[in-house]
Short mmCIF file of C-alpha atoms in Angstrom, two decimals:
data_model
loop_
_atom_site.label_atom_id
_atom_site.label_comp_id
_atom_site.label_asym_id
_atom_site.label_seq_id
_atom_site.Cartn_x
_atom_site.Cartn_y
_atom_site.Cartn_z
CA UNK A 207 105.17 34.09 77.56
CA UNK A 208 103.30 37.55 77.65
CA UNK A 209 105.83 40.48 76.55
CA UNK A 210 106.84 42.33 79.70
CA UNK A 211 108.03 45.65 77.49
CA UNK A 212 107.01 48.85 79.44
CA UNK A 213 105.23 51.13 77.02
CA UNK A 214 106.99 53.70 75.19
CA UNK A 215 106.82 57.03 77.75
CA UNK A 216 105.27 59.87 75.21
CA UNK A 217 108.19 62.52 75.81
CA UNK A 218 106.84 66.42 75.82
CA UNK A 219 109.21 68.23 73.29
CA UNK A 220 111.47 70.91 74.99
CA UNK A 221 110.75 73.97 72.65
CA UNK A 222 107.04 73.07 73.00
CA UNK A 223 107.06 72.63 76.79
CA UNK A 224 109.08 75.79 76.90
CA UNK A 225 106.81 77.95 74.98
CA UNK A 226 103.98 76.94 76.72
CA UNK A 227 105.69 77.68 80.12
CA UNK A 228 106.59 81.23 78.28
CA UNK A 229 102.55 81.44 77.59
CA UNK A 230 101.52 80.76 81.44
CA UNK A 231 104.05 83.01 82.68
CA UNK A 232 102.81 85.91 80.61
CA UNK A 233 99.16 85.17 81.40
CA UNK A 234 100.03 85.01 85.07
CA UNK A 235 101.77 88.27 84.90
CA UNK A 236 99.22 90.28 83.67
CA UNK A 237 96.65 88.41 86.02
CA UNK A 238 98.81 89.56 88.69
CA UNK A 239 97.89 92.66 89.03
CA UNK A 240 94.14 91.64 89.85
CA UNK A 241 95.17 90.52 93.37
CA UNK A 242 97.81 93.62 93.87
CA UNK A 243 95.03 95.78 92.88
CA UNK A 244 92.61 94.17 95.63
CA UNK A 245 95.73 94.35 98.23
CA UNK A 246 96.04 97.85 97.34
CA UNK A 247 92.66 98.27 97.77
CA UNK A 248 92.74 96.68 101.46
CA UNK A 249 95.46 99.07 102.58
CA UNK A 250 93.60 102.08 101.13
CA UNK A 251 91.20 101.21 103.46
CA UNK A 252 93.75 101.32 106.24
CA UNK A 253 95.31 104.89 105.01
CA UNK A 254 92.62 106.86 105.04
CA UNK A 255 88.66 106.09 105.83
CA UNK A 256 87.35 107.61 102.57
CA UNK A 257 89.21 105.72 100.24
CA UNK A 258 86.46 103.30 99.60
CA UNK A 259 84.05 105.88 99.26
CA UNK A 260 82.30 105.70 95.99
CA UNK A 261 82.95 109.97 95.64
CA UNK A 262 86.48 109.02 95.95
CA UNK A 263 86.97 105.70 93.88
CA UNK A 264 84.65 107.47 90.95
CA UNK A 265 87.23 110.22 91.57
CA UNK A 266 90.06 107.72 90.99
CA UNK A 267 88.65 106.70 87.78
CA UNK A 268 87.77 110.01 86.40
CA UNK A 269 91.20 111.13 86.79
CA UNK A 270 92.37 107.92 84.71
CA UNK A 271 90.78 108.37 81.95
CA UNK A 272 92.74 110.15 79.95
CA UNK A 273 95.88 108.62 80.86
CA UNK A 274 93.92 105.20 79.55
CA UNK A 275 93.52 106.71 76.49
CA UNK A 276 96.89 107.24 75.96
CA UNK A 277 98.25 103.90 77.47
CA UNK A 278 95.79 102.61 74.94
CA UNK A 279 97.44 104.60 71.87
CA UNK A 280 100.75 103.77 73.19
CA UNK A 281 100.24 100.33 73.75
CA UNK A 282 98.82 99.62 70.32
CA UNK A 283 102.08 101.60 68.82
CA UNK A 284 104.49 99.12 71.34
CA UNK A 285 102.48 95.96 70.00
CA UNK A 286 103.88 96.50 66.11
CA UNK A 287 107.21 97.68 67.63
CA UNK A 288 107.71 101.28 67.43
CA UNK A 289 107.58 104.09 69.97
CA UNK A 290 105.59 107.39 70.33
CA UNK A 291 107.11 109.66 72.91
CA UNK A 292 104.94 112.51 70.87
CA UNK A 293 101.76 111.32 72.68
CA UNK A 294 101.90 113.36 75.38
CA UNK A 295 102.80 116.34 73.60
CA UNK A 296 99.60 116.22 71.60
CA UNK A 297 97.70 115.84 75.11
CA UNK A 298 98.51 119.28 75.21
CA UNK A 299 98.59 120.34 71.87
CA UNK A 300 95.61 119.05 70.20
CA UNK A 301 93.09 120.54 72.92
CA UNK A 302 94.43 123.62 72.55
CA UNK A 303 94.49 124.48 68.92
CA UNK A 304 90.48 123.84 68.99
CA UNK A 305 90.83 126.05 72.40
CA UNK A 306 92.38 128.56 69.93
CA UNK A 307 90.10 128.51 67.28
CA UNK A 308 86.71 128.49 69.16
CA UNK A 309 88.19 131.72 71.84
CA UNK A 310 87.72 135.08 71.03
CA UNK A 311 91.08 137.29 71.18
CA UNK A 312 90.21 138.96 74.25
CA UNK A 313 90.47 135.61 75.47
CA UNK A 314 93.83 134.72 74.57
CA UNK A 315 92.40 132.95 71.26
CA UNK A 316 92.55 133.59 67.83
CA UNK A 317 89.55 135.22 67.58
CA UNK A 318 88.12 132.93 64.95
CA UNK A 319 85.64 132.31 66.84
CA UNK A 320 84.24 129.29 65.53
CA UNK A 321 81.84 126.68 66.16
CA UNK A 322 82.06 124.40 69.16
CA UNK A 323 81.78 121.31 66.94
CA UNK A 324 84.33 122.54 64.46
CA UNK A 325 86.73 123.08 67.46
CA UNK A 326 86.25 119.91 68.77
CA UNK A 327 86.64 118.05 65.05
CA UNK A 328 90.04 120.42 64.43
CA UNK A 329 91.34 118.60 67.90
CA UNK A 330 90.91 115.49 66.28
CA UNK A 331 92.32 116.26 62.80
CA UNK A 332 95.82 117.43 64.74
CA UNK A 333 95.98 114.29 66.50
CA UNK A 334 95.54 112.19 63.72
CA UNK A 335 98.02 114.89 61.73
CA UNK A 336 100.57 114.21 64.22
CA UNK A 337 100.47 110.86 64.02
CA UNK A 338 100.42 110.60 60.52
CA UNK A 339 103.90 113.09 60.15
CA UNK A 340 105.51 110.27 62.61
CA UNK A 341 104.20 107.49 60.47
CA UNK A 342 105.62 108.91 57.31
CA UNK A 343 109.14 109.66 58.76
CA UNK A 344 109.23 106.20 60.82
CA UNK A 345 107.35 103.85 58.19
CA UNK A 346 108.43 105.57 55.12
CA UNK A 347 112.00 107.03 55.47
CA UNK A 348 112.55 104.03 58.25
CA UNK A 349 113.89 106.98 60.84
CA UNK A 350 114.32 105.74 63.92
CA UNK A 351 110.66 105.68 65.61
CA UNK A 352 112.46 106.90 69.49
CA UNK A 353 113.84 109.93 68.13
CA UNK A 354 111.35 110.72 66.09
CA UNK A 355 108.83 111.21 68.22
CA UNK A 356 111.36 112.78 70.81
CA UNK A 357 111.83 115.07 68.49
CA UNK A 358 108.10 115.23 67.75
CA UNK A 359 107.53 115.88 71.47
CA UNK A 360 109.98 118.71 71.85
CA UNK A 361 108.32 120.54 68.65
CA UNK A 362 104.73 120.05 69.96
CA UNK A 363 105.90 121.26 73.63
CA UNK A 364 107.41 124.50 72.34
CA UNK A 365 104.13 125.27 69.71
CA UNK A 366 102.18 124.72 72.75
CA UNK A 367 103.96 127.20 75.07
CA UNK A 368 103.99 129.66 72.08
CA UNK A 369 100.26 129.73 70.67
CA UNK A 370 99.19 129.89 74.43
CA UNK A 371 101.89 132.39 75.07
CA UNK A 372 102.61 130.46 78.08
CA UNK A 373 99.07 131.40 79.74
CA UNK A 374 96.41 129.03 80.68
CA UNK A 375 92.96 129.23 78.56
CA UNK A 376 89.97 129.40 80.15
CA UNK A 377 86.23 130.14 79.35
CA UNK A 378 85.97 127.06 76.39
CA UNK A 379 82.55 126.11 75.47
CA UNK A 380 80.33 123.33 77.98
CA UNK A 381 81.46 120.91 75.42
CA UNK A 382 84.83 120.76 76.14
CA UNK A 383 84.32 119.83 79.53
CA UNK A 384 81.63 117.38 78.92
CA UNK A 385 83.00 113.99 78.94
CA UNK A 386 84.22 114.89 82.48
CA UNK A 387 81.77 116.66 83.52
CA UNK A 388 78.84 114.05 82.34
CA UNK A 389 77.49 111.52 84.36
CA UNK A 390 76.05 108.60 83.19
CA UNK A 391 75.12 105.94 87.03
CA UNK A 392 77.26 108.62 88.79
CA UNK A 393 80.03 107.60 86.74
CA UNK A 394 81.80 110.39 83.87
CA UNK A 395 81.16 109.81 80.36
CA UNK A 396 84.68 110.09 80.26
CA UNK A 397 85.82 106.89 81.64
CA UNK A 398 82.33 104.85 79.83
CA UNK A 399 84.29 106.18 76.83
CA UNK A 400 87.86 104.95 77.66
CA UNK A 401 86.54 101.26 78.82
CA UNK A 402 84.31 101.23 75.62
CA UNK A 403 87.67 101.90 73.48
CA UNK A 404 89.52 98.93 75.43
CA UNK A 405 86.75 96.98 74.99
CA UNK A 406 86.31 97.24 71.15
CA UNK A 407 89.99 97.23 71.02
CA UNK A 408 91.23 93.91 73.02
CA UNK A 409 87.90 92.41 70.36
CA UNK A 410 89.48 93.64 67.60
CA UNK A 411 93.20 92.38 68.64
CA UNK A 412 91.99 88.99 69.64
CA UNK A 413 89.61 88.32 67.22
CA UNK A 414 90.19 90.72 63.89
CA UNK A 415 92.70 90.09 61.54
CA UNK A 416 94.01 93.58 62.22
CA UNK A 417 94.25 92.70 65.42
CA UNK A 418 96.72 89.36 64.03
CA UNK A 419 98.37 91.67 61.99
CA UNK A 420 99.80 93.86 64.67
CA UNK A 421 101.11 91.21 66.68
CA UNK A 422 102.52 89.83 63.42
CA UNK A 423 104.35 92.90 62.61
CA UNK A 424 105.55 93.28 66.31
CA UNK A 425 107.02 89.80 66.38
CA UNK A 426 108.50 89.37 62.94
CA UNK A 427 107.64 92.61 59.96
CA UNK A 428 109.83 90.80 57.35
CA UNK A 429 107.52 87.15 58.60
CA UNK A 430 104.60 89.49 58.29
CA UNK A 431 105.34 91.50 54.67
CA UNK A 432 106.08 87.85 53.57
CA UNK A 433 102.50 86.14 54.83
CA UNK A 434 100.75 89.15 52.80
CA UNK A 435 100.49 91.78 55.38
CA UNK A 436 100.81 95.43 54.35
CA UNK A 437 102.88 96.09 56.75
CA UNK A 438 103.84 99.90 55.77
CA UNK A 439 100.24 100.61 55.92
CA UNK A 440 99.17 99.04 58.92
CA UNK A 441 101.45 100.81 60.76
CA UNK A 442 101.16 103.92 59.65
CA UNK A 443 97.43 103.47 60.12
CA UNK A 444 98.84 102.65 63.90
CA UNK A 445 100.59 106.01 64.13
CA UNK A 446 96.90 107.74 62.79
CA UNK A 447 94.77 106.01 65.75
CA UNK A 448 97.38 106.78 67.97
CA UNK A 449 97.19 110.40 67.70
CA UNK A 450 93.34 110.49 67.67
CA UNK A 451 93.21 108.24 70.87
CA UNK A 452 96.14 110.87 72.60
CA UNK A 453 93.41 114.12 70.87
CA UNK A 454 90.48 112.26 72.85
CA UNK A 455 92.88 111.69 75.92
CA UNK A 456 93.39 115.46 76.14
CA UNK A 457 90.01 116.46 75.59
CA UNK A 458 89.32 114.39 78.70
CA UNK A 459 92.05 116.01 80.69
CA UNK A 460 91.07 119.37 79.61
CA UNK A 461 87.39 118.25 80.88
CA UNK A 462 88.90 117.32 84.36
CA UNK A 463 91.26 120.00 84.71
CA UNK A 464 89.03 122.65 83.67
CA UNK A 465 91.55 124.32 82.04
CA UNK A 466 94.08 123.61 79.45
CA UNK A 467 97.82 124.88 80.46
CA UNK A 468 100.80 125.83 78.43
CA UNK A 469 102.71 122.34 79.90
CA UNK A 470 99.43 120.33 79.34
CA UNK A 471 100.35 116.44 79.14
CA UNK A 472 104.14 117.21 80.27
CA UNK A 473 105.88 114.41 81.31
CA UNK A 474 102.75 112.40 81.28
CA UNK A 475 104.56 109.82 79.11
CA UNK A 476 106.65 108.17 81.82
CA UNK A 477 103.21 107.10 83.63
CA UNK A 478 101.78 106.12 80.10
CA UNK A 479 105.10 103.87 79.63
CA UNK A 480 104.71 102.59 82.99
CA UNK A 481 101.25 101.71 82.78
CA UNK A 482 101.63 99.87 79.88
CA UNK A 483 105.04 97.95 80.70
CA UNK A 484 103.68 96.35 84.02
CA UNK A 485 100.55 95.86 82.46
CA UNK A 486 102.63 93.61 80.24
CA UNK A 487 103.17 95.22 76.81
CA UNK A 488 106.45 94.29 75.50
CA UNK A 489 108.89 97.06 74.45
CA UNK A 490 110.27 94.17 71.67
CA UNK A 491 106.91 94.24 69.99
CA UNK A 492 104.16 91.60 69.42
CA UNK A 493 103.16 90.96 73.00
CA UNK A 494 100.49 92.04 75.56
CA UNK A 495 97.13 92.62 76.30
CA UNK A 496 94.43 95.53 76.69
CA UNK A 497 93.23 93.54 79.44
CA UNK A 498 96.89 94.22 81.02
CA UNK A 499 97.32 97.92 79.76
CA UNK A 500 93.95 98.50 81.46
CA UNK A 501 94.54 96.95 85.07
CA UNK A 502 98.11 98.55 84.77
CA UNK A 503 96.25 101.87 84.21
CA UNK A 504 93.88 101.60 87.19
CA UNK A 505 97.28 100.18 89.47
CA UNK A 506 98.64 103.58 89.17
CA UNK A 507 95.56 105.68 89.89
CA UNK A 508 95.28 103.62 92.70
CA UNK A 509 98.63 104.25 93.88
CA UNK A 510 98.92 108.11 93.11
CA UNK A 511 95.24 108.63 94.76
CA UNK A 512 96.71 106.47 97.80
CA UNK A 513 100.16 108.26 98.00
CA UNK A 514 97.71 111.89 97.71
CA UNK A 515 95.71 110.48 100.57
CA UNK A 516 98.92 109.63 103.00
CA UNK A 517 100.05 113.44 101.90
CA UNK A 518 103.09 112.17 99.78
CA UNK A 519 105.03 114.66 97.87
CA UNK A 520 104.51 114.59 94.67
CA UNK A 521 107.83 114.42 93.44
CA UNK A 522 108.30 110.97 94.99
CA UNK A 523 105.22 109.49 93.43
CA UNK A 524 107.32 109.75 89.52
CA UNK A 525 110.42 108.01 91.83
CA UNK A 526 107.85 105.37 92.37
CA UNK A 527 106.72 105.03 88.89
CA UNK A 528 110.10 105.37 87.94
CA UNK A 529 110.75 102.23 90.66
CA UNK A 530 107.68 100.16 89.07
CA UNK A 531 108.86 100.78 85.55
CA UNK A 532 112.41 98.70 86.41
CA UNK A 533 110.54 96.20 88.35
CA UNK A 534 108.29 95.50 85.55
CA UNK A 535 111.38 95.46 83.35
CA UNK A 536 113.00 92.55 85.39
CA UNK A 537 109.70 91.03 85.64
CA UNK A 538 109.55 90.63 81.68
CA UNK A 539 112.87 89.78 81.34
CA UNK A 540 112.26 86.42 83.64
CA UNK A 541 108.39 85.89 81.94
CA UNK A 542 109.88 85.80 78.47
CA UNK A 543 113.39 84.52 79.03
CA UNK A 544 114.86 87.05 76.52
CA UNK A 545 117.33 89.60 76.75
CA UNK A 546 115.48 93.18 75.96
CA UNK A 547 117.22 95.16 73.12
#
Protein backbone atom coordinates (compact mmCIF):
# COMPACT_ATOMS: atom_id res chain seq x y z
CA UNK A 1 0.00 0.00 0.00
CA UNK A 2 2.02 3.17 -1.15
CA UNK A 3 2.40 5.73 1.93
CA UNK A 4 -0.03 8.57 1.34
CA UNK A 5 2.06 11.04 3.95
CA UNK A 6 2.09 14.63 2.48
CA UNK A 7 5.65 15.88 2.59
CA UNK A 8 6.91 17.80 5.38
CA UNK A 9 6.04 21.78 4.30
CA UNK A 10 9.74 23.51 4.74
CA UNK A 11 8.50 26.39 7.20
CA UNK A 12 10.45 29.98 6.59
CA UNK A 13 11.67 30.99 10.16
CA UNK A 14 9.93 34.22 11.49
CA UNK A 15 13.10 36.28 12.55
CA UNK A 16 14.58 35.32 9.14
CA UNK A 17 11.48 36.16 7.08
CA UNK A 18 11.27 39.29 9.12
CA UNK A 19 14.68 40.56 8.54
CA UNK A 20 14.55 40.00 5.11
CA UNK A 21 11.21 41.94 4.82
CA UNK A 22 13.24 44.72 7.02
CA UNK A 23 16.06 44.44 4.05
CA UNK A 24 13.42 45.00 1.04
CA UNK A 25 11.77 47.69 2.79
CA UNK A 26 14.95 49.66 3.24
CA UNK A 27 16.10 49.00 -0.32
CA UNK A 28 12.72 50.11 -1.58
CA UNK A 29 12.91 53.24 0.39
CA UNK A 30 15.89 54.56 -0.82
CA UNK A 31 14.88 53.41 -4.46
CA UNK A 32 11.98 55.52 -3.93
CA UNK A 33 13.18 58.49 -4.48
CA UNK A 34 14.28 57.57 -8.18
CA UNK A 35 10.63 57.74 -9.35
CA UNK A 36 9.76 60.99 -7.01
CA UNK A 37 12.72 62.52 -8.51
CA UNK A 38 11.40 61.76 -12.21
CA UNK A 39 7.73 62.99 -10.98
CA UNK A 40 9.34 66.01 -9.78
CA UNK A 41 10.98 66.34 -12.78
CA UNK A 42 7.57 66.07 -14.90
CA UNK A 43 5.95 68.85 -12.90
CA UNK A 44 9.03 71.09 -13.28
CA UNK A 45 8.26 70.89 -16.65
CA UNK A 46 4.73 72.08 -15.99
CA UNK A 47 5.95 75.12 -13.56
CA UNK A 48 8.00 76.83 -15.56
CA UNK A 49 9.32 76.12 -19.39
CA UNK A 50 13.04 76.39 -18.55
CA UNK A 51 13.25 73.95 -15.99
CA UNK A 52 14.50 71.28 -18.27
CA UNK A 53 16.89 73.45 -19.76
CA UNK A 54 20.33 72.09 -19.49
CA UNK A 55 21.57 76.04 -18.19
CA UNK A 56 19.10 75.47 -15.54
CA UNK A 57 19.41 71.69 -14.47
CA UNK A 58 23.51 72.24 -14.60
CA UNK A 59 22.47 75.20 -12.41
CA UNK A 60 20.60 72.83 -10.08
CA UNK A 61 23.55 70.72 -9.67
CA UNK A 62 26.13 73.33 -9.23
CA UNK A 63 24.30 74.72 -6.43
CA UNK A 64 24.28 71.08 -4.76
CA UNK A 65 27.43 70.50 -4.55
CA UNK A 66 28.47 71.64 -1.61
CA UNK A 67 25.57 70.70 0.33
CA UNK A 68 26.60 66.92 -1.07
CA UNK A 69 29.68 67.30 0.43
CA UNK A 70 28.40 67.84 3.60
CA UNK A 71 25.45 65.28 3.49
CA UNK A 72 28.37 63.08 2.62
CA UNK A 73 30.47 64.03 5.90
CA UNK A 74 27.37 63.90 7.84
CA UNK A 75 26.15 60.81 6.67
CA UNK A 76 29.37 58.92 7.22
CA UNK A 77 29.38 60.50 11.01
CA UNK A 78 25.32 59.15 11.34
CA UNK A 79 26.50 55.60 9.96
CA UNK A 80 28.92 54.90 13.28
CA UNK A 81 26.28 56.73 15.41
CA UNK A 82 27.27 60.09 16.40
CA UNK A 83 26.24 63.57 15.31
CA UNK A 84 28.07 66.66 13.90
CA UNK A 85 25.93 69.76 14.08
CA UNK A 86 29.59 71.62 13.74
CA UNK A 87 29.55 70.91 9.95
CA UNK A 88 28.01 73.73 8.90
CA UNK A 89 29.82 76.00 10.99
CA UNK A 90 33.09 75.03 9.38
CA UNK A 91 31.28 75.71 5.87
CA UNK A 92 31.83 79.04 6.94
CA UNK A 93 34.71 78.93 8.93
CA UNK A 94 37.24 76.98 7.17
CA UNK A 95 36.96 79.12 3.81
CA UNK A 96 37.47 81.98 5.54
CA UNK A 97 40.53 81.60 7.64
CA UNK A 98 42.47 80.77 4.17
CA UNK A 99 40.31 84.00 2.93
CA UNK A 100 42.15 85.65 5.88
CA UNK A 101 45.46 84.58 5.38
CA UNK A 102 45.84 84.97 1.55
CA UNK A 103 43.94 88.99 1.77
CA UNK A 104 45.87 91.85 2.25
CA UNK A 105 44.60 94.19 5.27
CA UNK A 106 43.20 96.72 3.12
CA UNK A 107 41.08 93.99 2.25
CA UNK A 108 39.67 93.07 5.42
CA UNK A 109 42.47 90.22 5.76
CA UNK A 110 45.26 89.70 7.81
CA UNK A 111 47.59 90.96 5.65
CA UNK A 112 49.71 87.85 5.56
CA UNK A 113 49.41 87.73 2.40
CA UNK A 114 50.26 84.36 1.53
CA UNK A 115 50.27 81.97 -1.15
CA UNK A 116 47.12 80.82 -2.88
CA UNK A 117 48.04 77.16 -2.34
CA UNK A 118 48.96 77.66 1.28
CA UNK A 119 45.47 79.31 1.75
CA UNK A 120 43.73 76.73 0.24
CA UNK A 121 45.84 73.77 2.30
CA UNK A 122 45.19 76.01 5.79
CA UNK A 123 41.23 75.52 4.78
CA UNK A 124 41.75 72.03 4.88
CA UNK A 125 43.93 71.70 8.02
CA UNK A 126 40.87 73.66 10.05
CA UNK A 127 38.44 71.30 8.83
CA UNK A 128 40.20 68.37 9.67
CA UNK A 129 41.22 70.41 13.16
CA UNK A 130 37.68 70.76 13.87
CA UNK A 131 36.85 67.53 13.46
CA UNK A 132 39.52 66.12 15.25
CA UNK A 133 38.67 68.57 18.67
CA UNK A 134 35.01 66.83 18.33
CA UNK A 135 36.53 63.42 18.02
CA UNK A 136 38.65 63.80 21.08
CA UNK A 137 35.82 65.21 23.34
CA UNK A 138 33.11 62.63 21.86
CA UNK A 139 35.45 59.43 21.38
CA UNK A 140 37.79 60.10 24.15
CA UNK A 141 36.01 61.82 27.15
CA UNK A 142 32.62 59.94 25.71
CA UNK A 143 30.78 63.66 25.84
CA UNK A 144 27.77 63.54 24.39
CA UNK A 145 28.44 63.81 20.42
CA UNK A 146 24.81 66.36 20.01
CA UNK A 147 26.05 68.85 22.29
CA UNK A 148 29.25 68.76 21.40
CA UNK A 149 29.12 69.77 18.23
CA UNK A 150 26.21 72.26 19.17
CA UNK A 151 28.47 73.68 21.10
CA UNK A 152 31.13 73.36 18.41
CA UNK A 153 28.75 75.16 16.02
CA UNK A 154 27.98 78.11 18.24
CA UNK A 155 31.95 78.67 18.81
CA UNK A 156 32.74 78.41 15.05
CA UNK A 157 29.62 80.84 14.22
CA UNK A 158 30.81 83.56 16.60
CA UNK A 159 34.88 83.20 15.36
CA UNK A 160 33.41 83.57 12.05
CA UNK A 161 31.41 86.79 12.61
CA UNK A 162 34.48 88.12 14.57
CA UNK A 163 37.63 87.49 12.21
CA UNK A 164 35.34 88.80 9.33
CA UNK A 165 34.14 91.54 11.57
CA UNK A 166 30.81 90.77 10.31
CA UNK A 167 31.74 91.98 6.59
CA UNK A 168 31.74 89.89 3.55
CA UNK A 169 35.33 89.16 1.83
CA UNK A 170 35.79 89.66 -1.49
CA UNK A 171 38.69 89.86 -4.08
CA UNK A 172 40.17 85.96 -3.13
CA UNK A 173 42.47 84.54 -5.62
CA UNK A 174 40.87 82.62 -9.18
CA UNK A 175 41.49 79.56 -7.18
CA UNK A 176 39.04 79.87 -4.78
CA UNK A 177 36.40 80.09 -7.14
CA UNK A 178 37.59 77.40 -9.38
CA UNK A 179 35.78 74.31 -8.69
CA UNK A 180 32.63 76.40 -9.45
CA UNK A 181 33.71 78.26 -11.82
CA UNK A 182 35.43 75.23 -13.98
CA UNK A 183 33.80 73.43 -16.52
CA UNK A 184 34.60 70.20 -17.48
CA UNK A 185 31.30 68.91 -20.66
CA UNK A 186 29.59 72.15 -19.46
CA UNK A 187 29.36 70.68 -16.19
CA UNK A 188 31.49 72.47 -12.81
CA UNK A 189 34.38 70.73 -11.55
CA UNK A 190 32.62 71.18 -8.51
CA UNK A 191 29.93 68.69 -8.72
CA UNK A 192 32.62 65.95 -10.94
CA UNK A 193 34.29 66.34 -7.52
CA UNK A 194 31.32 65.68 -5.15
CA UNK A 195 29.99 62.50 -7.36
CA UNK A 196 33.69 61.28 -7.51
CA UNK A 197 33.73 61.41 -3.48
CA UNK A 198 30.28 59.38 -3.37
CA UNK A 199 31.53 57.22 -5.70
CA UNK A 200 34.85 56.17 -3.98
CA UNK A 201 32.92 56.35 -0.84
CA UNK A 202 29.66 53.96 -1.31
CA UNK A 203 33.09 51.46 -2.87
CA UNK A 204 34.75 51.80 0.09
CA UNK A 205 31.52 51.20 2.48
CA UNK A 206 30.36 48.26 0.48
CA UNK A 207 33.33 46.68 -0.30
CA UNK A 208 36.35 47.87 2.28
CA UNK A 209 36.61 46.66 5.55
CA UNK A 210 36.44 50.25 6.75
CA UNK A 211 33.55 50.50 5.12
CA UNK A 212 32.24 47.05 7.48
CA UNK A 213 33.64 48.66 10.25
CA UNK A 214 31.45 51.70 10.30
CA UNK A 215 28.35 49.95 9.96
CA UNK A 216 29.69 47.66 12.71
CA UNK A 217 30.27 50.39 15.07
CA UNK A 218 26.85 52.04 14.15
CA UNK A 219 24.91 48.88 14.87
CA UNK A 220 26.65 47.44 17.89
CA UNK A 221 30.44 49.45 19.19
CA UNK A 222 30.71 47.02 22.18
CA UNK A 223 29.88 43.85 19.10
CA UNK A 224 32.44 45.77 17.15
CA UNK A 225 35.47 46.51 19.96
CA UNK A 226 34.79 42.75 20.69
CA UNK A 227 35.24 41.34 16.79
CA UNK A 228 38.71 43.39 16.82
CA UNK A 229 37.66 46.71 15.57
CA UNK A 230 39.41 49.82 16.87
CA UNK A 231 36.62 51.37 17.40
CA UNK A 232 38.03 54.69 19.23
CA UNK A 233 40.11 55.18 16.23
CA UNK A 234 37.87 54.63 13.53
CA UNK A 235 35.74 57.05 14.69
CA UNK A 236 37.72 59.59 15.44
CA UNK A 237 39.27 59.09 12.02
CA UNK A 238 35.29 59.65 11.07
CA UNK A 239 35.21 63.01 12.85
CA UNK A 240 38.80 63.96 10.71
CA UNK A 241 37.13 63.17 7.13
CA UNK A 242 34.20 64.79 8.22
CA UNK A 243 35.63 68.10 8.69
CA UNK A 244 37.80 67.94 5.50
CA UNK A 245 34.69 66.87 3.39
CA UNK A 246 32.55 70.10 5.25
CA UNK A 247 36.39 72.42 4.33
CA UNK A 248 35.88 71.14 0.57
CA UNK A 249 32.01 71.77 0.86
CA UNK A 250 32.72 75.42 1.67
CA UNK A 251 35.30 75.97 -0.73
CA UNK A 252 32.63 75.01 -3.24
CA UNK A 253 30.09 77.36 -1.80
CA UNK A 254 32.50 80.11 -1.61
CA UNK A 255 33.18 79.23 -5.51
CA UNK A 256 29.36 79.60 -6.22
CA UNK A 257 28.63 82.40 -4.09
CA UNK A 258 31.47 84.40 -5.05
CA UNK A 259 31.88 85.60 -1.85
CA UNK A 260 32.29 84.24 1.55
CA UNK A 261 29.84 86.00 4.30
CA UNK A 262 30.09 86.41 8.00
CA UNK A 263 26.82 83.73 8.35
CA UNK A 264 28.44 81.44 5.64
CA UNK A 265 26.88 77.78 6.01
CA UNK A 266 24.17 79.10 8.66
CA UNK A 267 21.54 76.93 9.19
CA UNK A 268 22.65 74.82 6.33
CA UNK A 269 22.56 71.79 8.66
CA UNK A 270 18.80 71.26 8.74
CA UNK A 271 18.94 70.64 4.76
CA UNK A 272 22.16 68.46 5.32
CA UNK A 273 20.02 66.40 8.05
CA UNK A 274 17.21 66.27 5.75
CA UNK A 275 19.00 65.16 2.87
CA UNK A 276 20.48 62.49 4.48
CA UNK A 277 17.39 61.17 6.65
CA UNK A 278 15.05 60.68 3.52
CA UNK A 279 17.82 59.50 1.67
CA UNK A 280 17.72 56.78 4.31
CA UNK A 281 20.58 57.20 6.80
CA UNK A 282 19.52 56.09 10.11
CA UNK A 283 19.86 58.51 13.08
CA UNK A 284 20.37 54.95 15.33
CA UNK A 285 23.55 54.25 13.44
CA UNK A 286 24.67 51.41 11.10
CA UNK A 287 22.24 51.92 8.26
CA UNK A 288 22.04 53.62 4.81
CA UNK A 289 23.48 54.20 1.69
CA UNK A 290 25.55 56.90 -0.39
CA UNK A 291 23.46 55.86 -3.12
CA UNK A 292 20.45 57.25 -0.82
CA UNK A 293 22.33 60.35 0.70
CA UNK A 294 23.03 61.25 -2.95
CA UNK A 295 19.42 61.02 -4.59
CA UNK A 296 18.19 62.65 -1.24
CA UNK A 297 20.67 65.46 -2.05
CA UNK A 298 19.57 66.05 -5.66
CA UNK A 299 15.50 65.68 -4.22
CA UNK A 300 16.04 68.87 -2.48
CA UNK A 301 17.82 70.89 -5.16
CA UNK A 302 15.14 69.86 -7.17
CA UNK A 303 12.59 71.06 -4.92
CA UNK A 304 14.22 74.46 -3.75
CA UNK A 305 15.11 75.26 -7.64
CA UNK A 306 11.28 74.33 -8.32
CA UNK A 307 9.78 76.29 -5.32
CA UNK A 308 12.48 79.46 -6.73
CA UNK A 309 10.91 78.96 -10.11
CA UNK A 310 7.00 79.16 -8.85
CA UNK A 311 8.42 82.45 -6.82
CA UNK A 312 8.01 80.75 -3.31
CA UNK A 313 9.20 82.58 -0.34
CA UNK A 314 11.96 81.43 0.93
CA UNK A 315 11.05 81.06 4.34
CA UNK A 316 8.51 78.36 3.44
CA UNK A 317 10.96 76.25 1.51
CA UNK A 318 12.93 75.33 5.38
CA UNK A 319 8.90 74.66 6.51
CA UNK A 320 9.06 72.19 3.73
CA UNK A 321 12.29 70.65 4.61
CA UNK A 322 11.28 70.87 7.97
CA UNK A 323 7.84 68.85 6.65
CA UNK A 324 10.11 66.18 4.66
CA UNK A 325 12.40 65.68 7.61
CA UNK A 326 9.14 64.22 9.84
CA UNK A 327 7.88 62.39 6.91
CA UNK A 328 11.08 60.67 6.44
CA UNK A 329 11.08 60.10 10.18
CA UNK A 330 7.71 58.14 10.06
CA UNK A 331 8.85 56.58 6.97
CA UNK A 332 11.89 54.88 8.92
CA UNK A 333 10.07 54.18 11.76
CA UNK A 334 7.58 51.73 9.57
CA UNK A 335 10.85 50.44 7.18
CA UNK A 336 12.71 49.29 10.27
CA UNK A 337 9.96 48.49 12.74
CA UNK A 338 11.89 50.14 15.63
CA UNK A 339 11.15 52.77 17.91
CA UNK A 340 13.88 55.76 17.26
CA UNK A 341 15.75 56.80 20.49
Amino acid sequence: MADTQAPPVKQVRVPEARAARTVLLRRARELALVPALLLLMVLGAFVNDSFLTQRNLISVLGASAALAMVVLAESLVLITGKFDLSLESVVGIAPAVGALLVLPAAQSGWGSELPSFVALLAILVVGAAVGAFNGVLVVKFKLNAFIVTLAMLIVLRGLLVGATKGKTLFGMPDSFYSLATTTFLTIPMSVWLAAIAFAVTGFLLKYHRIGRSLYAIGGNADAARAAGIRVERVMLGVFVVAGVLASVGGIMQTGYVGAISANQGQNMIFTVFAAAVIGGISLDGGKGTMFGALTGVLLLGVVQNLLTLAQVPSFWIQAIYGGIILVALMIARVTTGRAQD
